[in-house]
mmCIF file of C-alpha atoms and ligand atoms in Angstrom:
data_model
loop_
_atom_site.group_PDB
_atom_site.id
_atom_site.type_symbol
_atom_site.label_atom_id
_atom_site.label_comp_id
_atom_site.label_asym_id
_atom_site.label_seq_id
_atom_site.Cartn_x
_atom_site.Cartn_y
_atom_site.Cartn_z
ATOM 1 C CA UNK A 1 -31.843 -5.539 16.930
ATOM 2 C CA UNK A 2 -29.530 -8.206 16.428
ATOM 3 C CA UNK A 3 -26.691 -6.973 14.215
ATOM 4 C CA UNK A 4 -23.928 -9.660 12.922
ATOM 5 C CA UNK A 5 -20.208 -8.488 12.930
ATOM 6 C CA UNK A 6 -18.037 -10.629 11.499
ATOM 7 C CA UNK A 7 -14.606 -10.252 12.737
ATOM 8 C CA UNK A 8 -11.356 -10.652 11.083
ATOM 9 C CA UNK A 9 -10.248 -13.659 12.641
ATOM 10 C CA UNK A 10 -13.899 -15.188 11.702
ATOM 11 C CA UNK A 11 -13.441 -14.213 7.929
ATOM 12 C CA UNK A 12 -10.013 -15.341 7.738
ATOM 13 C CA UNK A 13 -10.722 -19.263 8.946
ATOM 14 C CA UNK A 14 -11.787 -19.720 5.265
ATOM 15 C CA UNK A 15 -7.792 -19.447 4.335
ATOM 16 C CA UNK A 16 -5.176 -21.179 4.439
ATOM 17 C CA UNK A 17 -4.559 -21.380 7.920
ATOM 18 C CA UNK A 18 -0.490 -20.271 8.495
ATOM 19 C CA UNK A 19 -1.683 -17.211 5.798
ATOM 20 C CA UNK A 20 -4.508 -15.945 8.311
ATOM 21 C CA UNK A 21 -2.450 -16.669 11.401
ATOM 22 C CA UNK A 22 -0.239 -14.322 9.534
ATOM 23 C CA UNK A 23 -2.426 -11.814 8.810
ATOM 24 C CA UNK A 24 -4.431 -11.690 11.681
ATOM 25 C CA UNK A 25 -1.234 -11.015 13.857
ATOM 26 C CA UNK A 26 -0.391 -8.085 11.137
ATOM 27 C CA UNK A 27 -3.571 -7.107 12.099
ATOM 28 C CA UNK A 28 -2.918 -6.661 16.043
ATOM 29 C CA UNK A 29 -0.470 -3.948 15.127
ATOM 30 C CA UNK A 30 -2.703 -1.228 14.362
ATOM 31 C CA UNK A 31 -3.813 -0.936 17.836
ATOM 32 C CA UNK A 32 -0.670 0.137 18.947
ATOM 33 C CA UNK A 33 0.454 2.376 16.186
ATOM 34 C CA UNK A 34 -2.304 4.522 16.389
ATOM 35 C CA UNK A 35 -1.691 4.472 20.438
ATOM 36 C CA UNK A 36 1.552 5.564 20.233
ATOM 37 C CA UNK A 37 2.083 7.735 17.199
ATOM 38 C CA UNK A 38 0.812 10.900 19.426
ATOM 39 C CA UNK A 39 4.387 10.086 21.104
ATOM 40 C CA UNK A 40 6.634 9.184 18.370
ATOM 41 C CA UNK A 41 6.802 12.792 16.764
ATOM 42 C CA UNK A 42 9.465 14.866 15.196
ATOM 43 C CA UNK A 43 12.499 13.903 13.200
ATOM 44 C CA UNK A 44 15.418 11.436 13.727
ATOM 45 C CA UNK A 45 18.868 12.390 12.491
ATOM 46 C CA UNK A 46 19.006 9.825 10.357
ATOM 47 C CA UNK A 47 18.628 8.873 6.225
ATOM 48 C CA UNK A 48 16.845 5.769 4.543
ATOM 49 C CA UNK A 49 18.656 3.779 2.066
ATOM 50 C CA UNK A 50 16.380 6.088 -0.536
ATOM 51 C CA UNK A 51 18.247 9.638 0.755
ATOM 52 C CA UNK A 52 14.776 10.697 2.788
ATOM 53 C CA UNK A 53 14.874 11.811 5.981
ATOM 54 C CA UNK A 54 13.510 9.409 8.554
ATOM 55 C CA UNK A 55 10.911 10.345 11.212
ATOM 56 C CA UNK A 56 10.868 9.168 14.702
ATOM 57 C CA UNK A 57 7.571 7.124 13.499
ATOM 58 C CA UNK A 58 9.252 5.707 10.897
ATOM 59 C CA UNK A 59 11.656 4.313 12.867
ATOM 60 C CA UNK A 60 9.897 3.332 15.947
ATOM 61 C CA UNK A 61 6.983 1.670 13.137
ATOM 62 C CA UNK A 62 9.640 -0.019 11.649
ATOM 63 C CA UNK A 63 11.349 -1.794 14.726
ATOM 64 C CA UNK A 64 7.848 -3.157 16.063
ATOM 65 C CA UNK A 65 6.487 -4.306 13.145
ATOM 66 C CA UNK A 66 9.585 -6.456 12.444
ATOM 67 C CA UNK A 67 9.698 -7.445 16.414
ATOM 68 C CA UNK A 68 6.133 -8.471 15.508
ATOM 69 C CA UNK A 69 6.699 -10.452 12.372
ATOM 70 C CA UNK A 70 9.815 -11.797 14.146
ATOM 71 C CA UNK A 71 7.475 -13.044 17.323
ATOM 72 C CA UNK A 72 4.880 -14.808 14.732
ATOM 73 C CA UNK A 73 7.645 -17.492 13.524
ATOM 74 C CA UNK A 74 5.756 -17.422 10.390
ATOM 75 C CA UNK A 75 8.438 -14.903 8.352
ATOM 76 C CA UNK A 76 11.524 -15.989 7.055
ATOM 77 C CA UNK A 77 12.835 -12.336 5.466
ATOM 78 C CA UNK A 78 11.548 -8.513 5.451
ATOM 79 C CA UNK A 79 12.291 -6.293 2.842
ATOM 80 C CA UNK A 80 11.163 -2.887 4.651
ATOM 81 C CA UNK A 81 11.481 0.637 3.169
ATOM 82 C CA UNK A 82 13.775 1.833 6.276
ATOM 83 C CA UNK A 83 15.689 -1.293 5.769
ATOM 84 C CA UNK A 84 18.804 -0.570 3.411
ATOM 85 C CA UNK A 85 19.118 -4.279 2.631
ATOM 86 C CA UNK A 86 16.830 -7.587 3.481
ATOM 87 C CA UNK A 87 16.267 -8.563 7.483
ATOM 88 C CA UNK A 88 16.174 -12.186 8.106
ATOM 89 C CA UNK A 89 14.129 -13.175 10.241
ATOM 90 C CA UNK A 90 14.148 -16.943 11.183
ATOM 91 C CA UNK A 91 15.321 -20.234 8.868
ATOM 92 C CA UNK A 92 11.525 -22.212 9.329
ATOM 93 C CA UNK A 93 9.435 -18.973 8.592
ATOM 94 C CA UNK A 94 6.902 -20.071 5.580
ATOM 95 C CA UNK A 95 6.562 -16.330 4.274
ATOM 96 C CA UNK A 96 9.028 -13.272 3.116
ATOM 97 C CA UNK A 97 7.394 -10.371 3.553
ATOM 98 C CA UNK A 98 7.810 -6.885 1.799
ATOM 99 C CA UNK A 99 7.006 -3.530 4.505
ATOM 100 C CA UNK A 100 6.419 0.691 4.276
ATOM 101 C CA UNK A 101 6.231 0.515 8.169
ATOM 102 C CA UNK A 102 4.400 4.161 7.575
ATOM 103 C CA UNK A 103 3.320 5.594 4.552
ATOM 104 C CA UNK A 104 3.152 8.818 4.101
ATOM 105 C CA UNK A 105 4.902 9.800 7.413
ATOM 106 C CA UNK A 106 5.315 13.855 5.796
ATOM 107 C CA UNK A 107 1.811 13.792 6.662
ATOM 108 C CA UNK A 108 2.061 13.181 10.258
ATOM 109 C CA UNK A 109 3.039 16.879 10.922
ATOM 110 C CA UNK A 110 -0.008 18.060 9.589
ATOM 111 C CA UNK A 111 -2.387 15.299 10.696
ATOM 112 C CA UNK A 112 -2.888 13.839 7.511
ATOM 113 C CA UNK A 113 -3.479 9.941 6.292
ATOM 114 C CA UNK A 114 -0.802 7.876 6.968
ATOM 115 C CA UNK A 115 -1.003 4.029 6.650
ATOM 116 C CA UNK A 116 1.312 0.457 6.783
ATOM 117 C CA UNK A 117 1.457 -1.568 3.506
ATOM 118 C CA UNK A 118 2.521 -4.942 3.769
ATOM 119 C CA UNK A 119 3.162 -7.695 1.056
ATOM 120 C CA UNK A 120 2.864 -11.277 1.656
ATOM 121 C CA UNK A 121 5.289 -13.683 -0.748
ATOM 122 C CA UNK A 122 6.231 -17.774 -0.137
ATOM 123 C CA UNK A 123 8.937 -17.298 -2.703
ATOM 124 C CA UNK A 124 12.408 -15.361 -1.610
ATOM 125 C CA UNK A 125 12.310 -11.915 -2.176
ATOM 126 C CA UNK A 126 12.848 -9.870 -4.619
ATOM 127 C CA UNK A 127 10.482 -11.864 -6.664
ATOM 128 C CA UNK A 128 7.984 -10.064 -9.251
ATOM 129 C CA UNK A 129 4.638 -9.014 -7.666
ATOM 130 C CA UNK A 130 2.023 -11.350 -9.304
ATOM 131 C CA UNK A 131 3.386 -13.890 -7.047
ATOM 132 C CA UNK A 132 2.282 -12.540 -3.655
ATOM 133 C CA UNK A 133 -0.003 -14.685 -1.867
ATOM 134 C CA UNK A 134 -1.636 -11.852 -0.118
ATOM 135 C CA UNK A 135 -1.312 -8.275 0.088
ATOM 136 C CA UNK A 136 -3.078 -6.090 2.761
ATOM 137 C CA UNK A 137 -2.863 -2.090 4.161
ATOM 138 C CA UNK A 138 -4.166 -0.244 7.470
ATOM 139 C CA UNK A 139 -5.303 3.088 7.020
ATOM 140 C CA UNK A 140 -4.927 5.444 10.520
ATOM 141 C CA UNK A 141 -7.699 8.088 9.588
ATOM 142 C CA UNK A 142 -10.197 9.003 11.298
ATOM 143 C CA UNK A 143 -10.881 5.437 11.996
ATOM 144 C CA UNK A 144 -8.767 2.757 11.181
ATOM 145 C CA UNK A 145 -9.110 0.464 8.532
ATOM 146 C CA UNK A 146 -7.624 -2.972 7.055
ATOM 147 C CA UNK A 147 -8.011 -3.445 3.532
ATOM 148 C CA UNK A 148 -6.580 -7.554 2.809
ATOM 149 C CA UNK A 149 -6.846 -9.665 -0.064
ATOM 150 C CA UNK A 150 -5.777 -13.445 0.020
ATOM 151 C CA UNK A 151 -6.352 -13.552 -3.536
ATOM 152 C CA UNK A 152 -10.266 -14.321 -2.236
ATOM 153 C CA UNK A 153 -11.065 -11.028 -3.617
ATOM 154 C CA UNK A 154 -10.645 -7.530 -1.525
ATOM 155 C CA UNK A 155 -12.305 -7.036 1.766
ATOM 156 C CA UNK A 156 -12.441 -4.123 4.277
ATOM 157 C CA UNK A 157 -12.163 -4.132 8.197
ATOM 158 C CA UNK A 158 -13.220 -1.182 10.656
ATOM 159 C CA UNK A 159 -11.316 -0.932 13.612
ATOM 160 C CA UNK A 160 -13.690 -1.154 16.995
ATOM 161 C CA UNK A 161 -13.597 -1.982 20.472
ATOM 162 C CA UNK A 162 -14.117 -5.679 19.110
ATOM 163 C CA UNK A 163 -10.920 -5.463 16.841
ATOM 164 C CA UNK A 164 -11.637 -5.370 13.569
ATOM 165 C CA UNK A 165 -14.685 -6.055 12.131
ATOM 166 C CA UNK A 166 -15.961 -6.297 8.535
ATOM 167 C CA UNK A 167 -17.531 -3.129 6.452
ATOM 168 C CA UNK A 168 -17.182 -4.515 2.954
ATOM 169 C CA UNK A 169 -16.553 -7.489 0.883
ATOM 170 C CA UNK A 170 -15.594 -8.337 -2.324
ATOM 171 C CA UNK A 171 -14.953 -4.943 -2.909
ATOM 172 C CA UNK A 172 -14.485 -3.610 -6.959
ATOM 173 C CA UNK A 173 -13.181 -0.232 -8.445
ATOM 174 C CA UNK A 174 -16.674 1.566 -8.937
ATOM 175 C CA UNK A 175 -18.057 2.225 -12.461
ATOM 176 C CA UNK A 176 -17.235 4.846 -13.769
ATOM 177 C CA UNK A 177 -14.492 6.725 -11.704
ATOM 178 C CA UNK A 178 -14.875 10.017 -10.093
ATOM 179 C CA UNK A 179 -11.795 10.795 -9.450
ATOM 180 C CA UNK A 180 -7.976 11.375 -9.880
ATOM 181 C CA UNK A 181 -4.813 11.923 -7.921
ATOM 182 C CA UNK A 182 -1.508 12.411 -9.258
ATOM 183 C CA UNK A 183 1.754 12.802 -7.395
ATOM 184 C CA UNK A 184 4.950 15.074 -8.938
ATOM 185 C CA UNK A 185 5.075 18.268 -10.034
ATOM 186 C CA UNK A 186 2.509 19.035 -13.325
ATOM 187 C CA UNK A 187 5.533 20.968 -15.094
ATOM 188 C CA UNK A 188 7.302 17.440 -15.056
ATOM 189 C CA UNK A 189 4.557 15.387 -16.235
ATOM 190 C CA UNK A 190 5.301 13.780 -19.853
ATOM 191 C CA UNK A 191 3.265 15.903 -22.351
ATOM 192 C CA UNK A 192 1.530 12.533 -23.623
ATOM 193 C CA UNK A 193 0.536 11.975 -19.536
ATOM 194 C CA UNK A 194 -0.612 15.521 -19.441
ATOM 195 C CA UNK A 195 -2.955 15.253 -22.038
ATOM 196 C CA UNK A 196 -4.256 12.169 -20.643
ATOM 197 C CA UNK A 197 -5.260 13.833 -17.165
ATOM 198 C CA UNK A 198 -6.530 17.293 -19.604
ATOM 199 C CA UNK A 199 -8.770 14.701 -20.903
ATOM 200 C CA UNK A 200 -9.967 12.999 -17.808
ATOM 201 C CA UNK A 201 -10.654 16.375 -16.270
ATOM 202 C CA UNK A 202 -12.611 17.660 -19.218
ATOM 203 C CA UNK A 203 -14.543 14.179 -18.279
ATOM 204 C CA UNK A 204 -15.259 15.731 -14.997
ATOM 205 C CA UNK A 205 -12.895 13.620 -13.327
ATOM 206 C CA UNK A 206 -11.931 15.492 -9.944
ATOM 207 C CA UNK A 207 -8.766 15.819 -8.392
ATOM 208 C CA UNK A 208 -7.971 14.898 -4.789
ATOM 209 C CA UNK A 209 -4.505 14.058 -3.919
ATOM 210 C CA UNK A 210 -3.428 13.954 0.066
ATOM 211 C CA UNK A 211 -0.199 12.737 -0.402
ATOM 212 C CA UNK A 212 0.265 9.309 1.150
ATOM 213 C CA UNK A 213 -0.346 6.311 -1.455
ATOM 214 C CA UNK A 214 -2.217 4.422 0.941
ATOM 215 C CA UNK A 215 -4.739 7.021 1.209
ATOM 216 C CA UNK A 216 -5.031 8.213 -1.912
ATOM 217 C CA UNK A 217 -5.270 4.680 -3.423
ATOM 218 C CA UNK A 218 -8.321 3.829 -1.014
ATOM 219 C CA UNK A 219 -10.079 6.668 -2.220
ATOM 220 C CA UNK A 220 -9.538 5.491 -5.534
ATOM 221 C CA UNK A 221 -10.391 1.701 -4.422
ATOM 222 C CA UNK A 222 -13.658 3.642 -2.857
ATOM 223 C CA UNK A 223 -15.055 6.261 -5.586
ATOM 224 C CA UNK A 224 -13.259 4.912 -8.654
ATOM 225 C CA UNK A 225 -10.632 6.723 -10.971
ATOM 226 C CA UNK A 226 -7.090 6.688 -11.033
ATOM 227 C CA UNK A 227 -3.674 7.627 -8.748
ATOM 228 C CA UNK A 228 -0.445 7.352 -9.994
ATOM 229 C CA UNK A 229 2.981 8.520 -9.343
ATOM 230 C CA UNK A 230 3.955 8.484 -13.173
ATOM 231 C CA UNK A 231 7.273 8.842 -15.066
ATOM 232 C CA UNK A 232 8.396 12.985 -14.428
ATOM 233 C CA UNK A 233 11.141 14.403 -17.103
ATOM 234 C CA UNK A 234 13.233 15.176 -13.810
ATOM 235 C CA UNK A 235 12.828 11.445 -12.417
ATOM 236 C CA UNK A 236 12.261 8.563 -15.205
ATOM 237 C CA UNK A 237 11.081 6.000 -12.550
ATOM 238 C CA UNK A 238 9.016 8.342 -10.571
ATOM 239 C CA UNK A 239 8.899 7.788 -6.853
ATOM 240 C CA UNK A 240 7.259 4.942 -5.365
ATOM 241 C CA UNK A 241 9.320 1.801 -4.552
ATOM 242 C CA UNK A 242 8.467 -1.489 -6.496
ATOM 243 C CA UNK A 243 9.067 -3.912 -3.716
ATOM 244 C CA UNK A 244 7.012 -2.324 -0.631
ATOM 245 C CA UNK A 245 4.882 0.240 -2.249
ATOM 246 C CA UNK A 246 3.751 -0.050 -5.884
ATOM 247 C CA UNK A 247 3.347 -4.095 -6.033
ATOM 248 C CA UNK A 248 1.184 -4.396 -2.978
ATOM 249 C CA UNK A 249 -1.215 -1.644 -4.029
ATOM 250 C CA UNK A 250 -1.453 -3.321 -7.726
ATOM 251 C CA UNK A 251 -2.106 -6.688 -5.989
ATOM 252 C CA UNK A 252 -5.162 -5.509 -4.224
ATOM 253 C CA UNK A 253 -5.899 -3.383 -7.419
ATOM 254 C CA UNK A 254 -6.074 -6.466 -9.878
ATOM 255 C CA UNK A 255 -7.998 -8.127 -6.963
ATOM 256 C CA UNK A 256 -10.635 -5.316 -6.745
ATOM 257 C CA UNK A 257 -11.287 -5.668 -10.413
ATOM 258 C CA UNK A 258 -9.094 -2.842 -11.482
ATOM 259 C CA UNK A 259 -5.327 -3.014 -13.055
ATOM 260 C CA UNK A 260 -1.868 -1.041 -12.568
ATOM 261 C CA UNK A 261 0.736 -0.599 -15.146
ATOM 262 C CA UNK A 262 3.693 1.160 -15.213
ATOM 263 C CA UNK A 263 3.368 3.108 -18.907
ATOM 264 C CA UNK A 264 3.603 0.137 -20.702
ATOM 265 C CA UNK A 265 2.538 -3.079 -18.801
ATOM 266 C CA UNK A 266 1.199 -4.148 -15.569
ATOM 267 C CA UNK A 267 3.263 -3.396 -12.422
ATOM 268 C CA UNK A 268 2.739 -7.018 -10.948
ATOM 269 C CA UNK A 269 4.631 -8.682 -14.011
ATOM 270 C CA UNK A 270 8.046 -6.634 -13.654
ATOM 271 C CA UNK A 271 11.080 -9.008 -12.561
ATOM 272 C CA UNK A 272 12.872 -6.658 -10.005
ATOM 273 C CA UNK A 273 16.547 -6.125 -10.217
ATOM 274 C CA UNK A 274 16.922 -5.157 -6.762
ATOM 275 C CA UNK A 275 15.243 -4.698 -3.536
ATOM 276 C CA UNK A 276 15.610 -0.766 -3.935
ATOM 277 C CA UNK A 277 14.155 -0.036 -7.471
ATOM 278 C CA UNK A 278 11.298 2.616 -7.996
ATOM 279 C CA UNK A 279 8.406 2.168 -10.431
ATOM 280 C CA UNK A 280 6.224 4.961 -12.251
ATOM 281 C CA UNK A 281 2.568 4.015 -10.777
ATOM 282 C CA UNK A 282 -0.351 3.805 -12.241
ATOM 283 C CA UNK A 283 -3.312 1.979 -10.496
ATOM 284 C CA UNK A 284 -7.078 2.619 -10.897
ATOM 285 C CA UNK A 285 -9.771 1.688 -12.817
ATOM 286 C CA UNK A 286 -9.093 -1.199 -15.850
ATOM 287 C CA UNK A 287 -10.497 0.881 -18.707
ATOM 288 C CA UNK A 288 -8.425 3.911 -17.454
ATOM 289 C CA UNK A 289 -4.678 2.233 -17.210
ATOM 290 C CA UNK A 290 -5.799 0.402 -20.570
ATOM 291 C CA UNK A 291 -6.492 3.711 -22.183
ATOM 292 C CA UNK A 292 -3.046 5.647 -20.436
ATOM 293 C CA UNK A 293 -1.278 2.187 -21.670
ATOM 294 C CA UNK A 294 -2.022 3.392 -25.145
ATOM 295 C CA UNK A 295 -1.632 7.072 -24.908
ATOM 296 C CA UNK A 296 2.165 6.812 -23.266
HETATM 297 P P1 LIG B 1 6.778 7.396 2.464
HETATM 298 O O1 LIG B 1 6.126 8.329 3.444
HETATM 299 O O2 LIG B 1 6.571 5.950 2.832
HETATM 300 O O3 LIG B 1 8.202 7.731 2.180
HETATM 301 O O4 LIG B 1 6.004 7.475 1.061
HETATM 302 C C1 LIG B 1 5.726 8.710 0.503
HETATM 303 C C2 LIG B 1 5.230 8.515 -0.905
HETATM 304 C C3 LIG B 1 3.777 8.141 -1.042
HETATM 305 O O5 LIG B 1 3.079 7.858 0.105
HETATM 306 C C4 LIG B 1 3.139 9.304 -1.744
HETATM 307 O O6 LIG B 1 2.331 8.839 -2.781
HETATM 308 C C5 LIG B 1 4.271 10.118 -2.235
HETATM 309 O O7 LIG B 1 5.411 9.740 -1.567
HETATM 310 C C6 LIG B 1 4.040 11.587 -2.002
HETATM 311 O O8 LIG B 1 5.049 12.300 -2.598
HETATM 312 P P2 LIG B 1 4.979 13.885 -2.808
HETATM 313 O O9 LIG B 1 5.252 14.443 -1.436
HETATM 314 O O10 LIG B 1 6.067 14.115 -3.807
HETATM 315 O O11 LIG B 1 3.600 14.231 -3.318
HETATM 316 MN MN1 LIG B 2 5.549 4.992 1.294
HETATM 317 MN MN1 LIG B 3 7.294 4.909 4.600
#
């Protein structure tokens, strides 16, 4: 039977050609993180400019995908999450780019999802997120997975012995949602967000929440439904960072058919005031952020 497998090289000749040169060498990482994360384990002695504990995964991640971006001569900065301010990395680069090198790294003890998110900008960084020219995210699960959009719509890439190779395009949020993860504790939850998720459970809306954003958006991106991080009465912003978490994921999300908002209004049209900030996160299905837009 003759069975066509388009690669990720193939599908990305119909872009702009620096943007998948880009991409496809973002691409050639994921070999070698899942390689070597058996032997990156345990934890460094050091803190992130965010007070968390760093990993020796998160540091080791960190280092090559920068040596990476650094080796395409395509990148100009990096904004990275173990960064505490932005990393130039050459004055002819076309693109700034915005990096969780891991995330989810808790997970890693316990063999849980953990993934790289990576945000693609031509203008200087920090710049709001509806101007990324691309936005993509490997998933190390049981296989490994690239989820990209070039603003060409969101497409998905299984990792095999011929490098990646496409599983889905055009992908959209499905109609309606299954499910629903939520990060924070419930007891911090704002009452008006906890009647929201009463609501979509008496819907039969099910919860499944792994802890790493890149996971537990996929599902999301897969079945339908919602994840957020939201506002918590013991942390206003919530958790996840604007510049290399929250954007990226509402990038793909608006791609995919689907929206993000941050209580009020979408994620992607927030001017950041620094490279640091943190965002309550809401991404899923349209109908669902519209209707949590007018419950908060
Ligand atoms: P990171 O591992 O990059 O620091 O990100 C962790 C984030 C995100 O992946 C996830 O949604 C959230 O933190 C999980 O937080 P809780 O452990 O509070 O559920
Ligand atoms: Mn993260
Ligand atoms: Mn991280």
């Amino acid at each position: 039977m003759m069975h066509m497998t388009k690669t990720i090289k193939e599908h990305l000749e119909g872009i702009d050609s620096d943007l998948g040169s880009l991409i496809l060498k973002i691409s050639g990482i994921a070999n070698t993180i899942s390689n070597e994360l058996p032997y990156r384990r345990g934890k460094a002695d050091t803190k992130n400019v965010f007070g968390e504990l760093q990993l020796v995964a998160d540091k080791w991640a960190d280092q090559f995908i920068i040596d990476e971006l650094r080796k395409s001569r395509l990148v100009k900065t990096v904004v990275s999450e173990e960064q505490p301010d932005l990393v130039k990395l050459s004055d002819t680069g076309t693109f700034n780019i915005t990096l969780d090198p891991l995330d989810g790294s808790s997970n890693i003890e316990s063999n849980n999802l953990v993934g790289t998110i990576v945000g693609i900008y031509k203008e200087d960084l920090p710049a709001p997120g509806k101007h990324q020219v691309a936005a993509m995210y490997i998933l190390y699960g049981p296989v490994t997975t690239l989820v990209y959009t070039a603003q060409n719509g969101v497409h998905e890439f299984l990792q095999t012995k011929k490098g990646f190779v496409l599983r889905g395009e055009n992908m959209k949020f499905p109609e309606p949602g299954k499910l629903y993860g939520i990060g924070g504790l419930r007891k911090d939850w704002l009452p008006s967000f906890r009647k929201y998720i009463e609501e979509l459970e008496t819907a039969g809306y099910k919860l499944r929440y792994g802890g790493s954003f890149v996971g537990d958006f996929n599902q999301i991106l897969h079945y339908g439904g919602i994840f957020a991080y939201p506002a918590l009465t013991t942390k206003p912003t919530g958790k996840l960072r604007l510049l290399v978490e929250s954007n990226t994921m509402s990038f793909i999300a608006k791609q995919a058919g689907g929206a993000s908002t941050n209580g009020k209004s979408s994620i992607l049209e927030i001017v950041p005031e620094s490279i640091t900030q943190r965002v309550p996160t809401c991404i899923g299905n349209k109908g669902l952020i519209e209707k949590l837009e007018k419950i908060l």
